[in-house]
XYZ file of C-alpha atoms in Angstrom:
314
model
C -112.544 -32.126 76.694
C -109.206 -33.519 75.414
C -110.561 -37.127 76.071
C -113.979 -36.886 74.866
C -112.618 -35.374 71.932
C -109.994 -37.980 71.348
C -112.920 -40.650 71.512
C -115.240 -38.872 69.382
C -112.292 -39.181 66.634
C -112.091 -43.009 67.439
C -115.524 -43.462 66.740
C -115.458 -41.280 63.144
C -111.782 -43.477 62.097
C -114.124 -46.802 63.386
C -116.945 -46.052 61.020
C -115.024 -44.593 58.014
C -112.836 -48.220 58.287
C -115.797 -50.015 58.019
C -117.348 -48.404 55.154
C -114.237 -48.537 53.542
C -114.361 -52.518 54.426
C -118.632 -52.719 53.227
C -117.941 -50.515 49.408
C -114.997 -52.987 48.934
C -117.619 -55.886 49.278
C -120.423 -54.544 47.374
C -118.143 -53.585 44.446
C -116.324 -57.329 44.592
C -113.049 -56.679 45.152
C -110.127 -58.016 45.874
C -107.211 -56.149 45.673
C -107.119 -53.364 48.169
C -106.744 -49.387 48.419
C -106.653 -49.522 51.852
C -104.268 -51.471 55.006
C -105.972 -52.520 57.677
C -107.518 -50.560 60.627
C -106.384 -53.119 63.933
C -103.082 -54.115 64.624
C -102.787 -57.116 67.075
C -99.058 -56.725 68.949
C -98.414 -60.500 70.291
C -96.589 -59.572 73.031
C -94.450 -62.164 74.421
C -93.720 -66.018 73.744
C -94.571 -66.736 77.200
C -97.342 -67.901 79.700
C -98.531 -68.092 83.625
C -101.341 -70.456 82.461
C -101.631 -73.915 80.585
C -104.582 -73.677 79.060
C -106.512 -76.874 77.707
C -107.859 -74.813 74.367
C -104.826 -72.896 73.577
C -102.632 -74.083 70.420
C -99.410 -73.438 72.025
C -97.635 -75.217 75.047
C -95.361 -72.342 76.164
C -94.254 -73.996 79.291
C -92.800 -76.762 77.011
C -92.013 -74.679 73.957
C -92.373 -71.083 75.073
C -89.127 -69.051 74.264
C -89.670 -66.235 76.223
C -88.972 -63.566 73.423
C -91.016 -60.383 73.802
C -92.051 -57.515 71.658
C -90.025 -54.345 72.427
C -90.189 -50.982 72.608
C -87.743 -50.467 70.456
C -89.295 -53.195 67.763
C -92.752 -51.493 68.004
C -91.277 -48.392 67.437
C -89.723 -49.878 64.240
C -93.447 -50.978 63.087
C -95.204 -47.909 63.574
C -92.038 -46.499 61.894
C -93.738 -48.370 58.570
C -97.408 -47.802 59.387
C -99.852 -44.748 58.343
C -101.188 -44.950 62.071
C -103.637 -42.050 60.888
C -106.141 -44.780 59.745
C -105.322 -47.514 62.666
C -108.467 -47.407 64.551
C -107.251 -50.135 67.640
C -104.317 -51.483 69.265
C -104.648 -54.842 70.681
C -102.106 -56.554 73.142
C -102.899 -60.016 73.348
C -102.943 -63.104 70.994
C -99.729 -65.224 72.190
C -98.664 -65.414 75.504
C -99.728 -63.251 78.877
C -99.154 -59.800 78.068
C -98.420 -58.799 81.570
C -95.233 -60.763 81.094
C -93.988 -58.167 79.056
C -92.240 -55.762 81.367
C -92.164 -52.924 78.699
C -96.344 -53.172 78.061
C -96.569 -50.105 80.047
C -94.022 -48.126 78.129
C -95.322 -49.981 74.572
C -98.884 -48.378 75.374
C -97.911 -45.012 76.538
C -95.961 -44.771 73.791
C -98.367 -45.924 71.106
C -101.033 -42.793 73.027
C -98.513 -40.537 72.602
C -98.063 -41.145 68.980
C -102.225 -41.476 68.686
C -103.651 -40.236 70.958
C -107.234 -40.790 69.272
C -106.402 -44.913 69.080
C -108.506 -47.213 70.692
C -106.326 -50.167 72.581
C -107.107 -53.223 74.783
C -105.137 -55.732 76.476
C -106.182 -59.334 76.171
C -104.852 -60.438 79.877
C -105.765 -63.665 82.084
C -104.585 -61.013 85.253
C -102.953 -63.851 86.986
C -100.345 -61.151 87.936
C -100.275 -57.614 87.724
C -98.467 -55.027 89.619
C -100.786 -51.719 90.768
C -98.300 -49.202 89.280
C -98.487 -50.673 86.160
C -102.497 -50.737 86.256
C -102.645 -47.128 87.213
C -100.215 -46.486 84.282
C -102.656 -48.140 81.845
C -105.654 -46.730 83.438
C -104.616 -43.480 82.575
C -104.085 -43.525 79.088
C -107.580 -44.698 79.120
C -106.175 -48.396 78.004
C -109.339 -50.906 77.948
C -108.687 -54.276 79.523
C -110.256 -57.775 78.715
C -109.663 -60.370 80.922
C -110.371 -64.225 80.215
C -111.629 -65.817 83.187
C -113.414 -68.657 81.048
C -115.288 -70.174 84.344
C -117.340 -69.211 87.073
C -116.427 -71.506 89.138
C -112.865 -72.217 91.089
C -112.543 -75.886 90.008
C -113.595 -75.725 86.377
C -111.281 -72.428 86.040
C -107.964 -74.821 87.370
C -109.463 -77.424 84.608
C -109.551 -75.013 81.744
C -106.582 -72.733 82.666
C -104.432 -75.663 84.484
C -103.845 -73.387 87.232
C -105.457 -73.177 90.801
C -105.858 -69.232 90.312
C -109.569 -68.581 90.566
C -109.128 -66.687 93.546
C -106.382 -64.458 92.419
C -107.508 -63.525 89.285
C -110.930 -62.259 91.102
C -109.119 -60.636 93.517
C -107.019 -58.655 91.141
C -110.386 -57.725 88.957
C -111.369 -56.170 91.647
C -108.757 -54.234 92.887
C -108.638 -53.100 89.146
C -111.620 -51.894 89.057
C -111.308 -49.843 92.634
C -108.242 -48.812 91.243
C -110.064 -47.425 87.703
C -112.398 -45.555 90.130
C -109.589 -43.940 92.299
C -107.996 -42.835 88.766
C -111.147 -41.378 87.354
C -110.275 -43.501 84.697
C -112.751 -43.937 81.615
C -110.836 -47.609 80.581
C -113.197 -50.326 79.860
C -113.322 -53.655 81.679
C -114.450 -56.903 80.373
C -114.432 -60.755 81.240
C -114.426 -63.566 78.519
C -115.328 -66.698 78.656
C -114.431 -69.592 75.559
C -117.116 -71.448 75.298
C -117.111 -74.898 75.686
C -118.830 -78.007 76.537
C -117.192 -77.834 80.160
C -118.110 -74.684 80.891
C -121.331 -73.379 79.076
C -123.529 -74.358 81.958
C -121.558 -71.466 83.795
C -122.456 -68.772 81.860
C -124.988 -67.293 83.186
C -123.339 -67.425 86.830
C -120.198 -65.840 84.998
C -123.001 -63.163 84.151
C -123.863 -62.641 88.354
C -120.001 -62.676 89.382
C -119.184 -59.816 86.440
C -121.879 -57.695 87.620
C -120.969 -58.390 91.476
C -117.064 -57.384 90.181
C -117.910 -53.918 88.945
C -116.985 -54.908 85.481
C -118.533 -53.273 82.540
C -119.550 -56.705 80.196
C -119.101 -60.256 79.499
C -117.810 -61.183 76.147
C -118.703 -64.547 74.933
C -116.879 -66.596 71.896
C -116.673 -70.341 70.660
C -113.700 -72.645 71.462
C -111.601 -73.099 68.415
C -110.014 -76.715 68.666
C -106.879 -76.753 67.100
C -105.260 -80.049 65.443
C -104.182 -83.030 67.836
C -100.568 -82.169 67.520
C -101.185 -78.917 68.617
C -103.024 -79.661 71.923
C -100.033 -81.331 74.149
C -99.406 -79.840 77.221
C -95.780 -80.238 79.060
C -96.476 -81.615 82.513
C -100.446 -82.343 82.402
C -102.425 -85.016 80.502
C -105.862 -82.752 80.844
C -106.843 -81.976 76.925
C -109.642 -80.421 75.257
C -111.243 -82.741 72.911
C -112.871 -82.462 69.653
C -116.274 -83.144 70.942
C -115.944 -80.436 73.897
C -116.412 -78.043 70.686
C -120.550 -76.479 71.064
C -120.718 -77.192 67.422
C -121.325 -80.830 69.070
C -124.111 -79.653 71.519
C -125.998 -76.667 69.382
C -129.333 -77.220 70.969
C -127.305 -76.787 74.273
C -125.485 -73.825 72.834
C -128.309 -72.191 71.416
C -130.661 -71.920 74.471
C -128.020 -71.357 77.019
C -126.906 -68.385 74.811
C -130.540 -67.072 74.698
C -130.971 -67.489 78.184
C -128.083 -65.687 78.968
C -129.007 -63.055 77.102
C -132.377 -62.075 78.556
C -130.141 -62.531 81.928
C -127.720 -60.052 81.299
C -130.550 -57.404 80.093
C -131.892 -58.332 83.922
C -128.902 -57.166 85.359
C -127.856 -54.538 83.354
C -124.731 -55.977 82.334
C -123.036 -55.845 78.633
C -123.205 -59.363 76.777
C -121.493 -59.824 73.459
C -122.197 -63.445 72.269
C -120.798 -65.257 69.064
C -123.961 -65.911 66.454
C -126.287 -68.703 67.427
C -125.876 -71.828 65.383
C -129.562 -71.553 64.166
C -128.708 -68.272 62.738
C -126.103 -69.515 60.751
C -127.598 -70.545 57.832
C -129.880 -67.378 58.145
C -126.924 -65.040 57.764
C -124.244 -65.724 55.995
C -120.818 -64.277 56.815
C -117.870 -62.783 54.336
C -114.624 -63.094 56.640
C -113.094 -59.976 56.225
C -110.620 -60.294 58.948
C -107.468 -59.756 57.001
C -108.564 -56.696 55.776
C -109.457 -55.192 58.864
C -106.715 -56.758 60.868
C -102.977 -57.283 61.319
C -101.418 -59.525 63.246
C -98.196 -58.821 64.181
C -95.563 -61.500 66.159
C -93.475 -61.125 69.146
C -90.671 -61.572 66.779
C -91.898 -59.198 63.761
C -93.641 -61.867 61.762
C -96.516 -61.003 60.380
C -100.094 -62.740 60.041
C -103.089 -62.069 58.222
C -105.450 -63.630 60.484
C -106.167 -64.853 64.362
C -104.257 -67.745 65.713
C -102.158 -67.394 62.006
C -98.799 -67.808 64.079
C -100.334 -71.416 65.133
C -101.784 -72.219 61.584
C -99.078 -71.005 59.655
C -95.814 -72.196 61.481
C -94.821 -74.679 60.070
C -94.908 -73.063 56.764
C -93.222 -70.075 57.710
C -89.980 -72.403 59.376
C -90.072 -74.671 55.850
């Protein structure tokens, strides 16, 4: 009863943040009452994968700094974590390469116990104790696998892990059933040129994992300067971006769509390009959001530790 009721708060903070978020439109404005209701913790300067899309070569420039215990504790020390709807660990490096994310997320349930959180994880590597540890604080996982196949996933990711990763999906999931554990579990895919035509296999392998959905989003290509990887000359290019190939983009997305409804599987998909001009979008990410850095810096937006570096070292 504990949990349900614990969930059934979640939902009421989700919906009171975004009316709170849809009055402040309608009435114009721009100065705020109210802090945001998602905090992104970026977790660690460091990766197990190189790959092509990311904006940040941590094999080459990756410091290894991580986010604490004892530094979240000091954040949440300056928060009103009564209207923080989610708790997201991801953005930056591979989560799992924090050796205190267990303790960080326990924690953070302990203090909230009605908080939603996720980790954003590639699961190249994860020990089981620490997966039955976040299974049971009812933690919700999403896991980029970005292919469906083995030899476009070492092209995207740089790393011949296909096999791994799929392995350890699945022994997550046996392991959320052997917990009685109510934790959500996703695969994403960024969506590229390279690897749209996979989608809708990505689609047949999620439902043959046991996972719950597919979540679908655009590549973001970042800046040449930012695209240099230590030790490879594979790159993403600007032309691998859908906005390139929307017929492409558009149909696949459709067609995967009516697939997943076939299998019964969740699909979350970004907006079609057709519908763009159809519905237009207010970005009101920096007022739902907060985007806090391994080392305490704060951002307003996604990827803001990228866009914004250079600034923030001037």
């Amino acid at each position: 009863m504990s949990d349900l009721y614990n969930r059934f708060l979640s939902y009421l903070h989700l919906k009171r943040a975004s009316a709170r978020i849809a009055g402040a439109l309608r009435r114009g404005e721009t100065s705020l009452s109210f802090g945001p209701s998602s905090l992104n913790l970026m977790m660690v300067d460091a990766c197990n994968s190189q790959c092509i899309m990311c904006g940040h070569d941590y094999r080459g420039c990756g410091s290894g700094e991580v986010l604490t215990l004892a530094k979240v504790q000091t954040i949440y020390g300056h928060l009103d974590l009564r209207q923080i709807v989610d708790v997201i660990y991801g953005g930056g490096g591979e989560p799992f390469l924090n050796h205190e994310l267990a303790e960080i997320a326990e924690y953070t349930r302990r203090l909230h116990p009605s908080v939603q959180h996720t980790v954003i994880t590639n699961l190249i590597s994860a020990e089981e104790a620490t997966l039955v540890r976040l299974l049971r604080i009812r933690l919700h996982f999403l896991i980029s696998i970005n292919a469906a196949r083995r030899e476009t996933y070492r092209i995207v990711s740089g790393q011949d892990a296909f096999d791994n990763v799929l392995a350890n999906i699945r022994a997550l999931v046996a392991l959320r059933r052997a917990t009685r554990s109510s934790s959500h579990i996703a695969v994403s895919i960024i969506l590229m040129k390279s690897n749209i035509a996979e989608l809708p296999e990505l689609l047949r392998l999620a439902r043959d994992l046991g996972v719950d959905a597919v979540k679908a989003v655009y590549v973001r290509v970042y800046p040449d300067g930012y695209r240099d990887r230590e030790g490879t000359s594979t790159r993403i290019r600007p032309e691998d971006s859908l906005f390139y190939h929307q017929d492409l983009s558009d149909r696949t997305l459709k067609d995967a769509e009516r697939l997943a409804g076939e299998l019964g599987i969740s699909f979350s998909r970004p907006p079609l390009f057709s519908e763009a001009a159809a519905k237009p979008r207010d970005c009101t990410e920096p007022w739902r959001s907060l985007y806090i850095n391994y080392d305490g810096k704060l951002f307003a937006c996604a990827a803001g530790e990228i866009h914004f570096k250079h600034k923030i070292e001037q």
